[in-house]
Coordinates of N, CA and C in Angstrom, one line a residue:
X12 N 87.6 99.6 124.5 CA 86.5 99.3 123.6 C 86.7 99.9 122.2
X13 N 87.1 101.2 122.2 CA 87.3 101.8 120.9 C 88.4 101.1 120.1
X14 N 89.4 100.6 120.8 CA 90.5 99.9 120.1 C 90.0 98.6 119.5
X15 N 89.1 98.0 120.2 CA 88.5 96.8 119.7 C 87.7 97.0 118.5
X16 N 87.0 98.1 118.4 CA 86.2 98.5 117.3 C 87.1 98.7 116.1
X17 N 88.2 99.4 116.3 CA 89.2 99.7 115.2 C 89.7 98.4 114.7
X18 N 90.1 97.4 115.6 CA 90.6 96.1 115.1 C 89.5 95.4 114.3
X19 N 88.3 95.4 114.8 CA 87.2 94.8 114.0 C 87.0 95.4 112.6
X20 N 87.0 96.7 112.6 CA 86.9 97.3 111.3 C 88.1 97.0 110.4
X21 N 89.3 96.9 110.9 CA 90.5 96.6 110.2 C 90.4 95.2 109.7
X22 N 89.8 94.3 110.5 CA 89.7 92.9 110.1 C 88.7 92.8 108.9
X23 N 87.6 93.5 108.9 CA 86.7 93.5 107.8 C 87.3 94.1 106.5
X24 N 87.9 95.2 106.6 CA 88.4 95.9 105.5 C 89.7 95.1 105.0
X25 N 90.5 94.7 105.9 CA 91.7 94.0 105.6 C 91.6 92.6 104.9
X26 N 90.4 92.1 104.9 CA 90.1 90.8 104.3 C 89.4 90.9 103.0
X27 N 89.2 92.2 102.5 CA 88.7 92.4 101.1 C 89.7 91.9 100.1
X28 N 89.3 91.5 98.9 CA 90.3 91.2 97.9 C 91.2 92.4 97.6
X29 N 92.5 92.1 97.4 CA 93.4 93.2 97.2 C 93.1 94.2 96.1
X30 N 92.6 93.7 94.9 CA 92.2 94.7 93.8 C 91.1 95.6 94.3
X31 N 90.2 95.1 95.0 CA 89.1 95.9 95.5 C 89.6 96.9 96.6
X32 N 90.5 96.4 97.4 CA 91.1 97.3 98.5 C 91.9 98.4 97.9
X33 N 92.7 98.2 96.8 CA 93.4 99.2 96.2 C 92.5 100.2 95.5
X34 N 91.5 99.7 94.9 CA 90.5 100.6 94.2 C 89.9 101.6 95.2
X35 N 89.5 101.0 96.3 CA 88.9 101.9 97.4 C 89.9 102.9 97.9
X36 N 91.2 102.4 98.0 CA 92.3 103.3 98.5 C 92.5 104.5 97.5
X37 N 92.5 104.2 96.2 CA 92.6 105.2 95.2 C 91.5 106.2 95.3
X38 N 90.3 105.7 95.5 CA 89.1 106.6 95.6 C 89.2 107.5 96.9
X39 N 89.7 106.9 98.0 CA 89.8 107.7 99.2 C 90.9 108.8 99.0
X40 N 92.0 108.4 98.4 CA 93.1 109.4 98.1 C 92.6 110.5 97.2
X41 N 91.8 110.2 96.2 CA 91.3 111.2 95.3 C 90.3 112.1 96.0
X42 N 89.5 111.5 96.9 CA 88.6 112.3 97.7 C 89.3 113.3 98.6
X43 N 90.4 112.8 99.2 CA 91.2 113.7 100.1 C 91.9 114.8 99.3
X44 N 92.3 114.4 98.1 CA 92.9 115.5 97.2 C 91.9 116.6 96.9
X45 N 90.7 116.2 96.7 CA 89.7 117.2 96.3 C 89.3 118.0 97.5
X46 N 89.2 117.4 98.7 CA 88.7 118.1 99.9 C 89.7 118.8 100.7
X47 N 91.0 118.3 100.8 CA 92.0 118.8 101.7 C 92.8 119.9 100.9
X48 N 92.3 121.1 100.9 CA 92.9 122.1 100.1 C 94.3 122.5 100.6
X49 N 94.4 122.5 102.0 CA 95.7 122.9 102.6 C 96.8 121.9 102.2
X50 N 96.7 120.6 102.4 CA 97.7 119.7 102.0 C 97.9 119.5 100.5
X51 N 96.8 119.7 99.8 CA 97.0 119.6 98.3 C 97.9 120.8 97.9
X52 N 97.7 122.0 98.4 CA 98.6 123.1 98.1 C 100.0 122.9 98.5
X53 N 100.2 122.3 99.7 CA 101.6 122.0 100.1 C 102.3 121.0 99.1
X54 N 101.5 120.0 98.7 CA 102.1 118.9 97.8 C 102.4 119.5 96.5
X55 N 101.5 120.3 95.9 CA 101.8 121.0 94.6 C 103.0 121.9 94.7
X56 N 103.1 122.7 95.8 CA 104.2 123.6 96.0 C 105.5 122.9 96.1
X57 N 105.5 121.8 96.9 CA 106.8 121.1 97.1 C 107.2 120.4 95.8
X58 N 106.3 119.9 95.0 CA 106.6 119.3 93.7 C 107.2 120.3 92.8
X59 N 106.7 121.5 92.7 CA 107.2 122.6 91.9 C 108.6 123.1 92.4
X60 N 108.8 123.1 93.7 CA 110.1 123.4 94.2 C 111.1 122.4 93.8
X61 N 110.8 121.2 93.8 CA 111.7 120.1 93.4 C 112.1 120.3 91.9
X62 N 111.3 120.8 91.1 CA 111.6 121.0 89.7 C 111.9 122.4 89.3
X63 N 112.4 123.2 90.3 CA 112.8 124.6 90.0 C 111.6 125.4 89.4
X64 N 110.4 125.0 89.8 CA 109.2 125.7 89.4 C 109.0 125.7 87.8
X65 N 109.7 124.9 87.2 CA 109.6 124.8 85.7 C 108.4 123.9 85.3
X66 N 107.9 123.2 86.2 CA 106.7 122.3 86.0 C 105.4 123.2 86.0
X67 N 104.6 122.9 85.1 CA 103.3 123.6 85.0 C 102.4 123.2 86.1
X68 N 101.4 124.1 86.4 CA 100.5 123.8 87.5 C 99.7 122.6 87.2
X69 N 99.3 122.4 86.0 CA 98.6 121.2 85.6 C 99.3 119.9 85.9
X70 N 100.6 119.9 85.4 CA 101.4 118.6 85.7 C 101.7 118.4 87.1
X71 N 102.0 119.5 87.9 CA 102.2 119.4 89.3 C 101.0 118.9 90.0
X72 N 99.8 119.4 89.6 CA 98.5 119.0 90.2 C 98.3 117.5 90.0
X73 N 98.5 117.0 88.7 CA 98.3 115.6 88.4 C 99.3 114.7 89.2
X74 N 100.6 115.2 89.4 CA 101.5 114.5 90.1 C 101.1 114.4 91.6
X75 N 100.7 115.5 92.1 CA 100.2 115.5 93.5 C 99.0 114.6 93.7
X76 N 98.1 114.6 92.7 CA 96.9 113.7 92.8 C 97.4 112.2 92.8
X77 N 98.4 111.9 92.1 CA 99.0 110.5 92.2 C 99.5 110.2 93.5
X78 N 100.2 111.2 94.2 CA 100.7 111.0 95.5 C 99.5 110.7 96.5
X79 N 98.5 111.5 96.4 CA 97.3 111.2 97.3 C 96.7 109.9 97.0
X80 N 96.6 109.4 95.8 CA 96.1 108.1 95.5 C 97.0 107.0 96.1
X81 N 98.3 107.2 96.0 CA 99.2 106.2 96.6 C 99.1 106.2 98.1
X82 N 98.9 107.3 98.7 CA 98.7 107.3 100.2 C 97.4 106.6 100.6
X83 N 96.4 106.8 99.7 CA 95.1 106.1 100.0 C 95.3 104.6 99.9
X84 N 96.0 104.2 98.9 CA 96.2 102.7 98.8 C 97.1 102.2 99.9
X85 N 98.1 103.0 100.3 CA 99.0 102.6 101.4 C 98.2 102.5 102.7
X86 N 97.3 103.4 102.9 CA 96.4 103.4 104.2 C 95.5 102.2 104.2
X87 N 94.9 101.8 103.1 CA 94.0 100.7 103.0 C 94.8 99.4 103.1
X88 N 96.0 99.3 102.5 CA 96.8 98.1 102.7 C 97.4 98.0 104.1
X89 N 97.5 99.1 104.8 CA 98.0 99.1 106.1 C 97.2 98.2 107.0
X90 N 95.8 98.3 106.9 CA 95.0 97.5 107.8 C 95.0 96.0 107.4
X91 N 95.6 95.7 106.3 CA 95.7 94.3 105.9 C 97.0 93.6 106.6
X92 N 97.9 94.4 107.0 CA 99.2 93.9 107.5 C 99.2 93.0 108.6
X93 N 98.3 93.1 109.6 CA 98.3 92.2 110.8 C 98.0 90.8 110.4
X94 N 97.4 90.6 109.3 CA 97.0 89.2 108.9 C 97.9 88.7 107.7
X95 N 98.9 89.4 107.4 CA 99.8 89.0 106.3 C 100.8 88.0 106.8
X96 N 100.9 86.9 106.1 CA 101.8 85.8 106.4 C 102.9 85.7 105.4
X97 N 104.0 84.9 105.7 CA 105.1 84.7 104.7 C 104.6 84.2 103.4
X98 N 103.7 83.3 103.4 CA 103.2 82.7 102.2 C 102.5 83.7 101.3
X99 N 102.0 84.7 101.9 CA 101.2 85.8 101.1 C 102.2 86.7 100.3
X100 N 103.5 86.6 100.6 CA 104.4 87.5 100.0 C 104.7 87.1 98.6
X101 N 104.5 85.8 98.2 CA 104.8 85.3 96.9 C 103.9 86.0 95.9
X102 N 104.6 86.7 94.9 CA 103.9 87.4 93.9 C 103.4 88.7 94.4
X103 N 103.7 89.1 95.6 CA 103.2 90.4 96.2 C 104.4 91.3 96.5
X104 N 105.4 90.7 97.1 CA 106.6 91.4 97.4 C 107.8 90.7 97.0
X105 N 108.8 91.4 96.4 CA 110.1 90.8 95.9 C 111.2 91.4 96.7
X106 N 112.0 90.5 97.4 CA 113.1 91.0 98.2 C 114.4 90.9 97.3
X107 N 115.0 92.0 97.0 CA 116.2 92.1 96.2 C 117.3 92.5 97.0
X108 N 118.5 91.8 97.0 CA 119.6 92.2 97.8 C 119.7 91.5 99.1
X109 N 119.0 90.4 99.3 CA 119.0 89.7 100.5 C 120.4 89.3 101.0
X110 N 121.3 89.1 100.0 CA 122.7 88.7 100.4 C 123.4 89.9 101.1
X111 N 123.0 91.1 100.8 CA 123.6 92.3 101.5 C 123.2 92.3 103.0
X112 N 122.0 91.9 103.3 CA 121.5 91.9 104.7 C 122.3 90.8 105.4
X113 N 122.3 89.6 104.8 CA 123.0 88.5 105.4 C 124.5 88.8 105.6
X114 N 125.1 89.4 104.6 CA 126.5 89.7 104.8 C 126.8 90.7 105.9
X115 N 125.9 91.7 106.0 CA 126.1 92.7 107.1 C 125.9 92.0 108.5
X116 N 124.9 91.2 108.6 CA 124.6 90.5 109.9 C 125.7 89.6 110.3
X117 N 126.4 89.0 109.3 CA 127.6 88.1 109.7 C 128.7 88.9 110.3
X118 N 128.8 90.2 110.2 CA 129.8 91.0 110.8 C 129.5 91.2 112.3
X119 N 128.3 90.9 112.7 CA 127.9 91.0 114.1 C 127.8 92.3 114.7
X120 N 127.6 93.3 113.9 CA 127.5 94.7 114.5 C 126.1 95.3 114.2
X121 N 125.2 94.5 113.7 CA 123.8 94.9 113.5 C 123.8 95.7 112.1
X122 N 122.6 96.1 111.7 CA 122.4 96.8 110.5 C 121.4 97.9 110.7
X123 N 121.6 99.0 110.0 CA 120.7 100.1 110.0 C 120.1 100.2 108.6
X124 N 118.8 100.1 108.5 CA 118.0 100.2 107.3 C 117.4 101.6 107.1
X125 N 117.9 102.3 106.2 CA 117.4 103.7 105.9 C 116.5 103.7 104.7
X126 N 115.3 104.3 104.9 CA 114.4 104.4 103.8 C 113.6 105.7 103.9
X127 N 112.6 105.9 103.1 CA 111.8 107.1 103.0 C 110.3 106.8 102.9
X128 N 109.5 107.8 103.1 CA 108.0 107.6 102.9 C 107.8 107.5 101.4
X129 N 108.2 106.4 100.8 CA 108.1 106.2 99.4 C 107.5 104.8 99.1
X130 N 106.6 104.8 98.1 CA 105.9 103.6 97.8 C 105.0 103.2 99.0
X131 N 105.1 101.9 99.4 CA 104.4 101.4 100.6 C 105.5 101.0 101.6
X132 N 105.9 102.0 102.4 CA 107.0 101.8 103.4 C 106.5 100.9 104.5
X133 N 105.2 100.9 104.8 CA 104.7 100.1 105.9 C 104.8 98.6 105.5
X134 N 104.4 98.3 104.3 CA 104.5 97.0 103.8 C 105.9 96.5 103.7
X135 N 106.8 97.3 103.4 CA 108.2 97.0 103.3 C 108.7 96.5 104.6
X136 N 108.4 97.2 105.7 CA 108.9 96.9 107.0 C 108.3 95.5 107.5
X137 N 107.1 95.3 107.2 CA 106.4 94.0 107.6 C 107.0 92.9 106.8
X138 N 107.2 93.1 105.5 CA 107.7 92.1 104.6 C 109.1 91.6 105.1
X139 N 109.9 92.6 105.4 CA 111.3 92.2 105.9 C 111.2 91.4 107.1
X140 N 110.3 91.7 108.0 CA 110.2 90.9 109.2 C 109.7 89.4 108.9
X141 N 108.8 89.3 107.9 CA 108.3 88.0 107.5 C 109.3 87.2 106.8
X142 N 110.3 87.9 106.1 CA 111.4 87.2 105.4 C 112.5 86.8 106.4
X143 N 112.3 87.2 107.7 CA 113.3 86.8 108.7 C 114.2 87.9 109.2
X144 N 113.8 89.1 108.9 CA 114.7 90.3 109.3 C 113.9 91.3 110.1
X145 N 113.4 90.9 111.3 CA 112.6 91.8 112.1 C 113.5 93.0 112.6
X146 N 112.9 94.1 112.9 CA 113.7 95.3 113.2 C 113.0 96.1 114.2
X147 N 113.8 97.0 114.8 CA 113.3 98.1 115.7 C 113.0 99.2 114.7
X148 N 111.8 99.7 114.7 CA 111.4 100.7 113.8 C 111.1 102.0 114.5
X149 N 111.9 103.1 114.2 CA 111.7 104.4 114.8 C 110.5 105.1 114.3
X150 N 109.6 105.5 115.1 CA 108.3 106.1 114.7 C 108.0 107.4 115.5
X151 N 107.2 108.2 114.9 CA 106.7 109.4 115.6 C 105.3 109.0 116.2
X152 N 105.2 109.2 117.5 CA 103.9 108.8 118.1 C 102.7 109.6 117.7
X153 N 101.6 109.0 117.6 CA 100.4 109.7 117.2 C 99.8 110.5 118.4
X154 N 99.1 111.6 118.1 CA 98.5 112.4 119.1 C 97.3 111.7 119.8
X155 N 96.7 110.7 119.2 CA 95.6 110.0 119.7 C 96.1 108.7 120.4
X156 N 95.9 108.5 121.7 CA 96.3 107.3 122.3 C 95.7 106.0 121.7
X157 N 94.4 106.1 121.4 CA 93.7 104.9 120.8 C 94.3 104.6 119.5
X158 N 94.4 105.6 118.6 CA 94.9 105.4 117.3 C 96.4 104.9 117.4
X159 N 97.2 105.5 118.3 CA 98.5 105.1 118.5 C 98.6 103.6 118.9
X160 N 97.7 103.1 119.7 CA 97.7 101.7 120.2 C 97.4 100.8 119.0
X161 N 96.5 101.3 118.1 CA 96.1 100.5 116.9 C 97.3 100.4 116.0
X162 N 97.9 101.5 115.7 CA 99.1 101.5 114.8 C 100.2 100.7 115.3
X163 N 100.5 100.8 116.6 CA 101.5 99.9 117.2 C 101.2 98.5 117.1
X164 N 99.9 98.1 117.3 CA 99.5 96.7 117.2 C 99.7 96.2 115.8
X165 N 99.3 97.0 114.8 CA 99.4 96.6 113.4 C 100.8 96.4 113.0
X166 N 101.7 97.3 113.4 CA 103.1 97.2 113.0 C 103.9 96.1 113.7
X167 N 103.4 95.6 114.8 CA 104.2 94.7 115.6 C 103.7 93.2 115.5
X168 N 102.7 93.0 114.7 CA 102.2 91.6 114.6 C 103.1 90.7 113.9
X169 N 104.0 91.3 113.1 CA 105.0 90.5 112.3 C 106.3 90.2 113.0
X170 N 106.4 90.8 114.2 CA 107.7 90.6 114.9 C 108.5 91.9 115.1
X171 N 108.2 92.9 114.4 CA 108.9 94.2 114.5 C 108.6 94.8 115.9
X172 N 109.5 95.7 116.3 CA 109.3 96.4 117.6 C 109.3 97.9 117.2
X173 N 108.3 98.6 117.8 CA 108.2 100.0 117.6 C 108.9 100.8 118.6
X174 N 109.8 101.7 118.2 CA 110.6 102.5 119.1 C 110.2 104.0 118.9
X175 N 109.6 104.6 119.9 CA 109.2 106.1 119.8 C 110.4 106.9 119.5
X176 N 110.2 107.9 118.6 CA 111.3 108.7 118.1 C 112.0 109.4 119.3
X177 N 111.3 109.9 120.3 CA 111.8 110.6 121.4 C 112.8 109.8 122.2
X178 N 114.0 110.1 122.3 CA 115.1 109.4 123.0 C 115.2 108.0 122.6
X179 N 115.3 107.8 121.3 CA 115.4 106.4 120.7 C 116.8 105.9 120.6
X180 N 117.8 106.8 120.7 CA 119.2 106.5 120.4 C 119.7 105.3 121.3
X181 N 119.4 105.4 122.6 CA 120.0 104.4 123.5 C 119.4 103.0 123.2
X182 N 118.2 102.9 122.8 CA 117.5 101.7 122.5 C 118.2 101.1 121.2
X183 N 118.4 102.0 120.2 CA 118.9 101.6 118.9 C 120.4 101.1 119.1
X184 N 121.2 101.8 119.9 CA 122.5 101.4 120.1 C 122.6 100.0 120.8
X185 N 121.7 99.7 121.7 CA 121.6 98.4 122.3 C 121.2 97.3 121.2
X186 N 120.3 97.7 120.4 CA 119.9 96.8 119.3 C 121.0 96.4 118.4
X187 N 121.8 97.4 118.0 CA 122.9 97.2 117.1 C 124.0 96.4 117.8
X188 N 124.2 96.6 119.1 CA 125.2 95.9 119.8 C 124.9 94.4 119.9
X189 N 123.6 94.1 119.9 CA 123.1 92.7 119.9 C 122.9 92.2 118.5
X190 N 123.5 92.8 117.5 CA 123.4 92.4 116.1 C 122.0 92.4 115.6
X191 N 121.2 93.3 116.0 CA 119.8 93.5 115.5 C 119.8 94.5 114.4
X192 N 118.5 94.8 114.0 CA 118.3 95.7 112.9 C 117.5 96.9 113.3
X193 N 117.9 98.1 112.8 CA 117.1 99.3 113.1 C 116.6 99.9 111.8
X194 N 115.4 100.2 111.8 CA 114.8 100.9 110.6 C 114.4 102.3 110.9
X195 N 114.9 103.2 110.0 CA 114.7 104.7 110.2 C 114.3 105.3 108.9
X196 N 113.2 106.1 108.9 CA 112.7 106.8 107.8 C 113.4 108.2 107.9
X197 N 114.2 108.6 106.9 CA 115.0 109.8 107.0 C 114.6 111.0 106.2
X198 N 113.4 110.9 105.6 CA 113.1 112.0 104.7 C 112.2 113.1 105.2
X199 N 112.2 113.2 106.6 CA 111.4 114.3 107.2 C 112.3 115.3 107.8
X200 N 111.9 116.5 107.7 CA 112.7 117.6 108.3 C 112.6 117.5 109.9
X201 N 113.7 117.4 110.5 CA 113.7 117.2 112.0 C 114.3 118.4 112.7
X202 N 114.2 118.5 114.0 CA 114.8 119.6 114.8 C 116.3 119.6 114.6
X203 N 116.9 120.8 114.6 CA 118.3 120.9 114.3 C 119.2 120.1 115.3
X204 N 118.7 119.8 116.5 CA 119.5 119.1 117.5 C 119.5 117.6 117.2
X205 N 118.6 117.1 116.2 CA 118.5 115.7 115.9 C 119.1 115.3 114.6
X206 N 119.7 116.3 113.9 CA 120.3 115.9 112.6 C 121.3 116.8 112.1
X207 N 121.5 116.7 110.8 CA 122.4 117.6 110.1 C 121.7 118.2 108.9
X208 N 122.2 119.4 108.4 CA 121.5 120.1 107.3 C 122.2 119.6 106.0
X209 N 121.3 119.2 105.0 CA 121.8 118.8 103.7 C 121.0 119.5 102.7
X210 N 121.5 119.5 101.5 CA 120.8 120.2 100.4 C 119.7 119.2 99.8
X211 N 118.5 119.7 99.9 CA 117.3 118.8 99.4 C 116.6 119.6 98.3
X212 N 116.9 119.3 97.1 CA 116.3 120.0 95.9 C 116.5 121.5 96.1
X213 N 117.8 121.9 96.5 CA 118.1 123.3 96.6 C 117.7 124.0 97.8
X214 N 117.1 123.3 98.8 CA 116.6 123.9 100.0 C 117.3 123.1 101.2
X215 N 117.9 123.9 102.2 CA 118.5 123.2 103.3 C 117.4 122.5 104.1
X216 N 117.7 121.2 104.5 CA 116.7 120.4 105.2 C 117.5 119.6 106.3
X217 N 117.0 119.5 107.5 CA 117.7 118.8 108.6 C 117.2 117.4 108.6
X218 N 118.1 116.5 108.4 CA 117.8 115.0 108.4 C 118.6 114.3 109.4
X219 N 118.1 113.2 109.9 CA 118.8 112.3 110.8 C 120.0 111.7 110.1

């Protein structure tokens, strides 16, 4: 029942005009920036780390505020994804480099799409599927079963398949063997047994 309520709320919010949806998203992000002192501090600190702490507190704060606003817009656009159709992409999403995907798939060994939590990564995954490139997307499962079911439902309406991060390698190898596509977000610090350490803005970080 709770899942049904989430879907109903998503239907109502997701059918708002996009300009209104984005405006609400920016407001939600700004509200989170004001109220979530812990994550605001983490964001500001990470931004200053990336710039060798040469950035002023004011500029770092404004940059972090922009990040929160973007996350708010991404969250609100997320609930619109289940009802997104190929025809809706015109003027909304531009696919650049399609020939690279086609060329890789012609080799018959599948493709690995690496990206980051940048811009609207959820929209990107759905758009690729609607353009004819569905993929297995590696995700970290939510701690809430109901919320996890809603997120999975939202991500898979376009034809993508959600693969839990835990023990995902066997599934991905099968996908690639069958000339399928695997989508992985690689910008999060993972356990040392799951990746390799690289230099990330002067700080060692373990990445897949």
